[in-house]
Amino acid sequence: MIRYRVRLLDLDRHHFEVECRIDDPAPEQRFSLPAWIPGSYLLRDFARHVVAVAARSGRDPLPVEKVDASTWAVRGAGRTLTLTLTVYALDQSVRGAWLDRQRGYFNGPCLFVLPEGRDAEAIEVALEPPPHSLCDDWRVATALTRSNVDERGFGAYTAADYDELLDHPVEISDFESVEFIACGVPHHLVVAGRFESDLERVAADLADRKST
């Protein structure tokens, strides 16, 4: 299993921190960030937003070698290996990652570094609640499968493999939301940031007429 831990490290510097932990790493274990995102057909340089990389095996720090623009190699790990990335997040597009004092948002390819050869493994993601008092009302919105989360949605989520992980963006903020049914399928609409709208009316317009 691949285990990730995501922290909202610094709201003012717009830094996410993500840990990727694996057991039984290769003698030279490589990690990479994708240059693509589901639904988009252009190459994306998500790795350019990585501002720091560190590795450790147990409590022992290990050197990290940057192999190419989006790949890092770590040698000499023991039974466990943790790679930690600090990622600058100030991209308001639907493809990027964003973090400030109003909200946090990210797509998987921006943060979730992939251990080479392990894309078919099951995945667990731990989303940590931000410690800043400004974030006391922030909650999590994502379609990832919940495993063990609190009432605000912080905690553990799972994905069957890396491809599934990348299909589920994450919003963390004091958002507005509404639920409705369309084509017989329950939907959960989340709106974050400044907006002027009647969400109940929006939901009624989108819902099946038979379900209203």
PDB file of C-alpha atoms in Angstrom:
ATOM      1  CA  MET A   1       0.000   0.000   0.000  1.00  0.00           C
ATOM      2  CA  ILE A   2       1.076   3.582  -0.713  1.00  0.00           C
ATOM      3  CA  ARG A   3       0.330   5.983   2.132  1.00  0.00           C
ATOM      4  CA  TYR A   4       0.083   9.733   1.618  1.00  0.00           C
ATOM      5  CA  ARG A   5      -0.281  12.457   4.222  1.00  0.00           C
ATOM      6  CA  VAL A   6      -1.315  15.980   3.160  1.00  0.00           C
ATOM      7  CA  ARG A   7      -0.757  19.039   5.342  1.00  0.00           C
ATOM      8  CA  LEU A   8      -1.745  22.664   4.746  1.00  0.00           C
ATOM      9  CA  LEU A   9       1.730  23.711   5.755  1.00  0.00           C
ATOM     10  CA  ASP A  10       1.712  27.512   5.299  1.00  0.00           C
ATOM     11  CA  LEU A  11      -1.319  29.557   4.227  1.00  0.00           C
ATOM     12  CA  ASP A  12       0.667  32.738   3.602  1.00  0.00           C
ATOM     13  CA  ARG A  13       3.439  31.071   1.599  1.00  0.00           C
ATOM     14  CA  HIS A  14       0.844  28.924  -0.190  1.00  0.00           C
ATOM     15  CA  HIS A  15       2.627  25.676   0.682  1.00  0.00           C
ATOM     16  CA  PHE A  16       1.146  22.199   0.817  1.00  0.00           C
ATOM     17  CA  GLU A  17       3.278  19.426   2.270  1.00  0.00           C
ATOM     18  CA  VAL A  18       2.698  15.858   1.132  1.00  0.00           C
ATOM     19  CA  GLU A  19       4.383  12.712   2.426  1.00  0.00           C
ATOM     20  CA  CYS A  20       4.520   9.516   0.378  1.00  0.00           C
ATOM     21  CA  ARG A  21       5.390   6.421   2.428  1.00  0.00           C
ATOM     22  CA  ILE A  22       6.065   2.943   1.056  1.00  0.00           C
ATOM     23  CA  ASP A  23       7.341  -0.332   2.482  1.00  0.00           C
ATOM     24  CA  ASP A  24      10.070  -2.472   0.873  1.00  0.00           C
ATOM     25  CA  PRO A  25      11.408   0.190  -1.504  1.00  0.00           C
ATOM     26  CA  ALA A  26      13.700  -0.656  -4.421  1.00  0.00           C
ATOM     27  CA  PRO A  27      17.483  -0.235  -3.926  1.00  0.00           C
ATOM     28  CA  GLU A  28      17.148   2.875  -6.092  1.00  0.00           C
ATOM     29  CA  GLN A  29      13.571   3.994  -5.597  1.00  0.00           C
ATOM     30  CA  ARG A  30      12.329   6.598  -8.050  1.00  0.00           C
ATOM     31  CA  PHE A  31       9.357   8.903  -7.567  1.00  0.00           C
ATOM     32  CA  SER A  32       7.716  11.145 -10.162  1.00  0.00           C
ATOM     33  CA  LEU A  33       4.923  13.646 -10.592  1.00  0.00           C
ATOM     34  CA  PRO A  34       2.704  13.274 -13.674  1.00  0.00           C
ATOM     35  CA  ALA A  35       2.976  15.674 -16.593  1.00  0.00           C
ATOM     36  CA  TRP A  36      -0.712  15.096 -17.347  1.00  0.00           C
ATOM     37  CA  ILE A  37      -4.100  15.337 -15.694  1.00  0.00           C
ATOM     38  CA  PRO A  38      -7.334  13.438 -16.457  1.00  0.00           C
ATOM     39  CA  GLY A  39      -9.523  15.279 -18.963  1.00  0.00           C
ATOM     40  CA  SER A  40      -6.752  17.475 -20.368  1.00  0.00           C
ATOM     41  CA  TYR A  41      -4.711  16.695 -23.454  1.00  0.00           C
ATOM     42  CA  LEU A  42      -1.682  18.935 -22.977  1.00  0.00           C
ATOM     43  CA  LEU A  43       1.563  18.253 -21.156  1.00  0.00           C
ATOM     44  CA  ARG A  44       1.619  19.895 -17.703  1.00  0.00           C
ATOM     45  CA  ASP A  45       4.731  20.722 -15.715  1.00  0.00           C
ATOM     46  CA  PHE A  46       3.343  20.226 -12.214  1.00  0.00           C
ATOM     47  CA  ALA A  47       6.810  19.472 -10.848  1.00  0.00           C
ATOM     48  CA  ARG A  48       7.903  23.083 -11.368  1.00  0.00           C
ATOM     49  CA  HIS A  49       5.881  24.006  -8.274  1.00  0.00           C
ATOM     50  CA  VAL A  50       7.879  21.693  -5.985  1.00  0.00           C
ATOM     51  CA  VAL A  51      10.026  23.924  -3.760  1.00  0.00           C
ATOM     52  CA  ALA A  52      11.605  21.304  -1.468  1.00  0.00           C
ATOM     53  CA  VAL A  53      12.149  17.528  -1.380  1.00  0.00           C
ATOM     54  CA  ALA A  54      13.374  15.360   1.503  1.00  0.00           C
ATOM     55  CA  ALA A  55      13.566  11.630   2.209  1.00  0.00           C
ATOM     56  CA  ARG A  56      13.986   9.440   5.246  1.00  0.00           C
ATOM     57  CA  SER A  57      14.004   5.761   6.123  1.00  0.00           C
ATOM     58  CA  GLY A  58      12.691   5.414   9.643  1.00  0.00           C
ATOM     59  CA  ARG A  59      14.337   8.362  11.404  1.00  0.00           C
ATOM     60  CA  ASP A  60      17.391   8.400   9.138  1.00  0.00           C
ATOM     61  CA  PRO A  61      17.543  11.149   6.483  1.00  0.00           C
ATOM     62  CA  LEU A  62      18.587  10.108   2.991  1.00  0.00           C
ATOM     63  CA  PRO A  63      19.910  12.138   0.047  1.00  0.00           C
ATOM     64  CA  VAL A  64      17.548  12.796  -2.856  1.00  0.00           C
ATOM     65  CA  GLU A  65      18.800  13.050  -6.435  1.00  0.00           C
ATOM     66  CA  LYS A  66      16.755  14.866  -9.061  1.00  0.00           C
ATOM     67  CA  VAL A  67      16.915  12.631 -12.129  1.00  0.00           C
ATOM     68  CA  ASP A  68      14.941  14.810 -14.540  1.00  0.00           C
ATOM     69  CA  ALA A  69      12.362  17.604 -14.486  1.00  0.00           C
ATOM     70  CA  SER A  70       9.766  15.558 -12.596  1.00  0.00           C
ATOM     71  CA  THR A  71      11.626  12.519 -11.158  1.00  0.00           C
ATOM     72  CA  TRP A  72      13.594  12.015  -7.938  1.00  0.00           C
ATOM     73  CA  ALA A  73      15.697   9.007  -6.857  1.00  0.00           C
ATOM     74  CA  VAL A  74      16.475   7.782  -3.338  1.00  0.00           C
ATOM     75  CA  ARG A  75      19.027   5.073  -2.531  1.00  0.00           C
ATOM     76  CA  GLY A  76      19.876   3.153   0.624  1.00  0.00           C
ATOM     77  CA  ALA A  77      16.455   2.956   2.268  1.00  0.00           C
ATOM     78  CA  GLY A  78      15.599   0.220   4.735  1.00  0.00           C
ATOM     79  CA  ARG A  79      12.208  -1.407   5.153  1.00  0.00           C
ATOM     80  CA  THR A  80      10.297   1.879   4.851  1.00  0.00           C
ATOM     81  CA  LEU A  81      10.841   5.023   2.810  1.00  0.00           C
ATOM     82  CA  THR A  82       9.104   8.387   3.093  1.00  0.00           C
ATOM     83  CA  LEU A  83       9.490  11.110   0.471  1.00  0.00           C
ATOM     84  CA  THR A  84       8.242  14.564   1.459  1.00  0.00           C
ATOM     85  CA  LEU A  85       7.423  17.310  -1.042  1.00  0.00           C
ATOM     86  CA  THR A  86       6.674  20.959  -0.335  1.00  0.00           C
ATOM     87  CA  VAL A  87       4.493  22.312  -3.133  1.00  0.00           C
ATOM     88  CA  TYR A  88       3.756  25.952  -3.975  1.00  0.00           C
ATOM     89  CA  ALA A  89       0.014  26.286  -4.651  1.00  0.00           C
ATOM     90  CA  LEU A  90      -1.214  29.499  -6.262  1.00  0.00           C
ATOM     91  CA  ASP A  91      -2.872  28.287  -9.471  1.00  0.00           C
ATOM     92  CA  GLN A  92      -6.566  29.173  -9.752  1.00  0.00           C
ATOM     93  CA  SER A  93      -7.174  27.002 -12.820  1.00  0.00           C
ATOM     94  CA  VAL A  94      -9.247  23.824 -12.533  1.00  0.00           C
ATOM     95  CA  ARG A  95      -6.063  21.821 -13.193  1.00  0.00           C
ATOM     96  CA  GLY A  96      -3.886  23.218 -10.413  1.00  0.00           C
ATOM     97  CA  ALA A  97      -3.553  23.666  -6.667  1.00  0.00           C
ATOM     98  CA  TRP A  98      -4.379  26.679  -4.502  1.00  0.00           C
ATOM     99  CA  LEU A  99      -3.841  27.558  -0.844  1.00  0.00           C
ATOM    100  CA  ASP A 100      -4.383  30.839   1.005  1.00  0.00           C
ATOM    101  CA  ARG A 101      -6.316  32.168   3.993  1.00  0.00           C
ATOM    102  CA  GLN A 102      -9.677  31.650   2.264  1.00  0.00           C
ATOM    103  CA  ARG A 103      -9.408  28.103   0.900  1.00  0.00           C
ATOM    104  CA  GLY A 104      -7.293  25.172  -0.176  1.00  0.00           C
ATOM    105  CA  TYR A 105      -7.740  23.129  -3.323  1.00  0.00           C
ATOM    106  CA  PHE A 106      -5.693  20.591  -5.234  1.00  0.00           C
ATOM    107  CA  ASN A 107      -5.752  18.066  -8.032  1.00  0.00           C
ATOM    108  CA  GLY A 108      -3.912  14.812  -7.400  1.00  0.00           C
ATOM    109  CA  PRO A 109      -1.201  15.256 -10.085  1.00  0.00           C
ATOM    110  CA  CYS A 110      -0.042  18.453  -8.365  1.00  0.00           C
ATOM    111  CA  LEU A 111       0.777  16.709  -5.060  1.00  0.00           C
ATOM    112  CA  PHE A 112       0.737  12.918  -5.235  1.00  0.00           C
ATOM    113  CA  VAL A 113       4.182  11.762  -6.270  1.00  0.00           C
ATOM    114  CA  LEU A 114       4.167   8.201  -7.648  1.00  0.00           C
ATOM    115  CA  PRO A 115       6.695   5.558  -6.547  1.00  0.00           C
ATOM    116  CA  GLU A 116       7.963   3.932  -9.727  1.00  0.00           C
ATOM    117  CA  GLY A 117       6.423   0.528 -10.468  1.00  0.00           C
ATOM    118  CA  ARG A 118       3.719   0.799  -7.836  1.00  0.00           C
ATOM    119  CA  ASP A 119       0.841   2.506  -9.659  1.00  0.00           C
ATOM    120  CA  ALA A 120      -1.447  -0.552  -9.236  1.00  0.00           C
ATOM    121  CA  GLU A 121      -1.153  -0.640  -5.417  1.00  0.00           C
ATOM    122  CA  ALA A 122      -3.953   0.325  -3.061  1.00  0.00           C
ATOM    123  CA  ILE A 123      -3.704   3.830  -1.618  1.00  0.00           C
ATOM    124  CA  GLU A 124      -4.516   5.568   1.646  1.00  0.00           C
ATOM    125  CA  VAL A 125      -4.602   9.361   1.941  1.00  0.00           C
ATOM    126  CA  ALA A 126      -4.623  11.172   5.294  1.00  0.00           C
ATOM    127  CA  LEU A 127      -5.828  14.787   5.132  1.00  0.00           C
ATOM    128  CA  GLU A 128      -4.728  16.704   8.222  1.00  0.00           C
ATOM    129  CA  PRO A 129      -6.890  19.540   9.594  1.00  0.00           C
ATOM    130  CA  PRO A 130      -5.096  22.891   9.341  1.00  0.00           C
ATOM    131  CA  PRO A 131      -3.893  24.113  12.758  1.00  0.00           C
ATOM    132  CA  HIS A 132      -4.568  27.800  12.030  1.00  0.00           C
ATOM    133  CA  SER A 133      -7.583  29.314  13.858  1.00  0.00           C
ATOM    134  CA  LEU A 134      -8.695  30.922  10.587  1.00  0.00           C
ATOM    135  CA  CYS A 135      -9.521  27.417   9.369  1.00  0.00           C
ATOM    136  CA  ASP A 136     -11.759  26.296  12.236  1.00  0.00           C
ATOM    137  CA  ASP A 137     -14.807  26.216   9.929  1.00  0.00           C
ATOM    138  CA  TRP A 138     -13.050  24.567   6.998  1.00  0.00           C
ATOM    139  CA  ARG A 139     -14.333  21.207   5.775  1.00  0.00           C
ATOM    140  CA  VAL A 140     -13.313  18.699   3.118  1.00  0.00           C
ATOM    141  CA  ALA A 141     -15.154  18.034  -0.139  1.00  0.00           C
ATOM    142  CA  THR A 142     -13.935  15.150  -2.313  1.00  0.00           C
ATOM    143  CA  ALA A 143     -15.303  12.063  -4.029  1.00  0.00           C
ATOM    144  CA  LEU A 144     -12.515   9.898  -2.601  1.00  0.00           C
ATOM    145  CA  THR A 145     -13.798   6.931  -0.589  1.00  0.00           C
ATOM    146  CA  ARG A 146     -13.969   7.738   3.118  1.00  0.00           C
ATOM    147  CA  SER A 147     -12.243   5.360   5.489  1.00  0.00           C
ATOM    148  CA  ASN A 148     -11.991   7.108   8.864  1.00  0.00           C
ATOM    149  CA  VAL A 149     -12.849  10.809   8.846  1.00  0.00           C
ATOM    150  CA  ASP A 150     -14.199  13.280  11.372  1.00  0.00           C
ATOM    151  CA  GLU A 151     -17.347  15.407  11.086  1.00  0.00           C
ATOM    152  CA  ARG A 152     -15.465  17.970   8.974  1.00  0.00           C
ATOM    153  CA  GLY A 153     -14.112  15.358   6.584  1.00  0.00           C
ATOM    154  CA  PHE A 154     -10.493  15.329   7.776  1.00  0.00           C
ATOM    155  CA  GLY A 155      -8.898  11.927   8.195  1.00  0.00           C
ATOM    156  CA  ALA A 156      -8.276   8.846   6.053  1.00  0.00           C
ATOM    157  CA  TYR A 157      -9.481   8.179   2.502  1.00  0.00           C
ATOM    158  CA  THR A 158      -8.744   5.292   0.148  1.00  0.00           C
ATOM    159  CA  ALA A 159      -8.338   4.622  -3.570  1.00  0.00           C
ATOM    160  CA  ALA A 160      -7.980   1.299  -5.382  1.00  0.00           C
ATOM    161  CA  ASP A 161      -4.913   2.491  -7.308  1.00  0.00           C
ATOM    162  CA  TYR A 162      -3.051   5.574  -8.496  1.00  0.00           C
ATOM    163  CA  ASP A 163      -5.331   6.208 -11.489  1.00  0.00           C
ATOM    164  CA  GLU A 164      -8.374   6.303  -9.221  1.00  0.00           C
ATOM    165  CA  LEU A 165      -6.585   8.638  -6.833  1.00  0.00           C
ATOM    166  CA  LEU A 166      -6.000  11.215  -9.577  1.00  0.00           C
ATOM    167  CA  ASP A 167      -9.683  11.273 -10.528  1.00  0.00           C
ATOM    168  CA  HIS A 168     -10.738  13.021  -7.297  1.00  0.00           C
ATOM    169  CA  PRO A 169      -9.845  16.681  -6.642  1.00  0.00           C
ATOM    170  CA  VAL A 170     -10.019  17.953  -3.055  1.00  0.00           C
ATOM    171  CA  GLU A 171     -11.574  21.215  -1.796  1.00  0.00           C
ATOM    172  CA  ILE A 172     -10.823  22.353   1.765  1.00  0.00           C
ATOM    173  CA  SER A 173     -12.641  25.499   2.891  1.00  0.00           C
ATOM    174  CA  ASP A 174     -15.807  26.911   4.425  1.00  0.00           C
ATOM    175  CA  PHE A 175     -17.740  26.096   1.265  1.00  0.00           C
ATOM    176  CA  GLU A 176     -21.462  26.026   0.499  1.00  0.00           C
ATOM    177  CA  SER A 177     -23.076  22.820  -0.704  1.00  0.00           C
ATOM    178  CA  VAL A 178     -26.387  21.360  -1.795  1.00  0.00           C
ATOM    179  CA  GLU A 179     -27.578  17.874  -2.761  1.00  0.00           C
ATOM    180  CA  PHE A 180     -29.910  16.792  -5.566  1.00  0.00           C
ATOM    181  CA  ILE A 181     -30.727  13.787  -7.750  1.00  0.00           C
ATOM    182  CA  ALA A 182     -30.208  13.783 -11.522  1.00  0.00           C
ATOM    183  CA  CYS A 183     -30.752  10.759 -13.777  1.00  0.00           C
ATOM    184  CA  GLY A 184     -31.436   8.769 -10.637  1.00  0.00           C
ATOM    185  CA  VAL A 185     -27.957   9.462  -9.248  1.00  0.00           C
ATOM    186  CA  PRO A 186     -27.372  11.471  -6.035  1.00  0.00           C
ATOM    187  CA  HIS A 187     -25.203  14.562  -6.658  1.00  0.00           C
ATOM    188  CA  HIS A 188     -23.426  16.825  -4.191  1.00  0.00           C
ATOM    189  CA  LEU A 189     -22.692  20.335  -5.529  1.00  0.00           C
ATOM    190  CA  VAL A 190     -19.959  22.321  -3.766  1.00  0.00           C
ATOM    191  CA  VAL A 191     -19.354  26.041  -4.348  1.00  0.00           C
ATOM    192  CA  ALA A 192     -16.303  27.746  -2.829  1.00  0.00           C
ATOM    193  CA  GLY A 193     -15.157  31.358  -2.877  1.00  0.00           C
ATOM    194  CA  ARG A 194     -17.250  34.448  -3.550  1.00  0.00           C
ATOM    195  CA  PHE A 195     -20.518  33.846  -5.347  1.00  0.00           C
ATOM    196  CA  GLU A 196     -24.044  35.250  -5.565  1.00  0.00           C
ATOM    197  CA  SER A 197     -26.602  32.544  -6.217  1.00  0.00           C
ATOM    198  CA  ASP A 198     -29.484  30.588  -4.745  1.00  0.00           C
ATOM    199  CA  LEU A 199     -28.083  27.068  -4.430  1.00  0.00           C
ATOM    200  CA  GLU A 200     -31.476  25.531  -3.748  1.00  0.00           C
ATOM    201  CA  ARG A 201     -32.750  26.987  -7.026  1.00  0.00           C
ATOM    202  CA  VAL A 202     -29.640  25.760  -8.837  1.00  0.00           C
ATOM    203  CA  ALA A 203     -30.217  22.301  -7.408  1.00  0.00           C
ATOM    204  CA  ALA A 204     -33.867  22.369  -8.497  1.00  0.00           C
ATOM    205  CA  ASP A 205     -32.847  23.347 -12.045  1.00  0.00           C
ATOM    206  CA  LEU A 206     -30.333  20.492 -12.212  1.00  0.00           C
ATOM    207  CA  ALA A 207     -32.414  17.805 -10.526  1.00  0.00           C
ATOM    208  CA  ASP A 208     -34.751  15.313 -12.144  1.00  0.00           C
ATOM    209  CA  ARG A 209     -38.228  16.782 -12.365  1.00  0.00           C
ATOM    210  CA  LYS A 210     -39.602  13.458 -11.091  1.00  0.00           C
ATOM    211  CA  SER A 211     -37.485  13.750  -7.944  1.00  0.00           C
ATOM    212  CA  THR A 212     -38.623  17.260  -6.978  1.00  0.00           C
TER     213      THR A 212
END
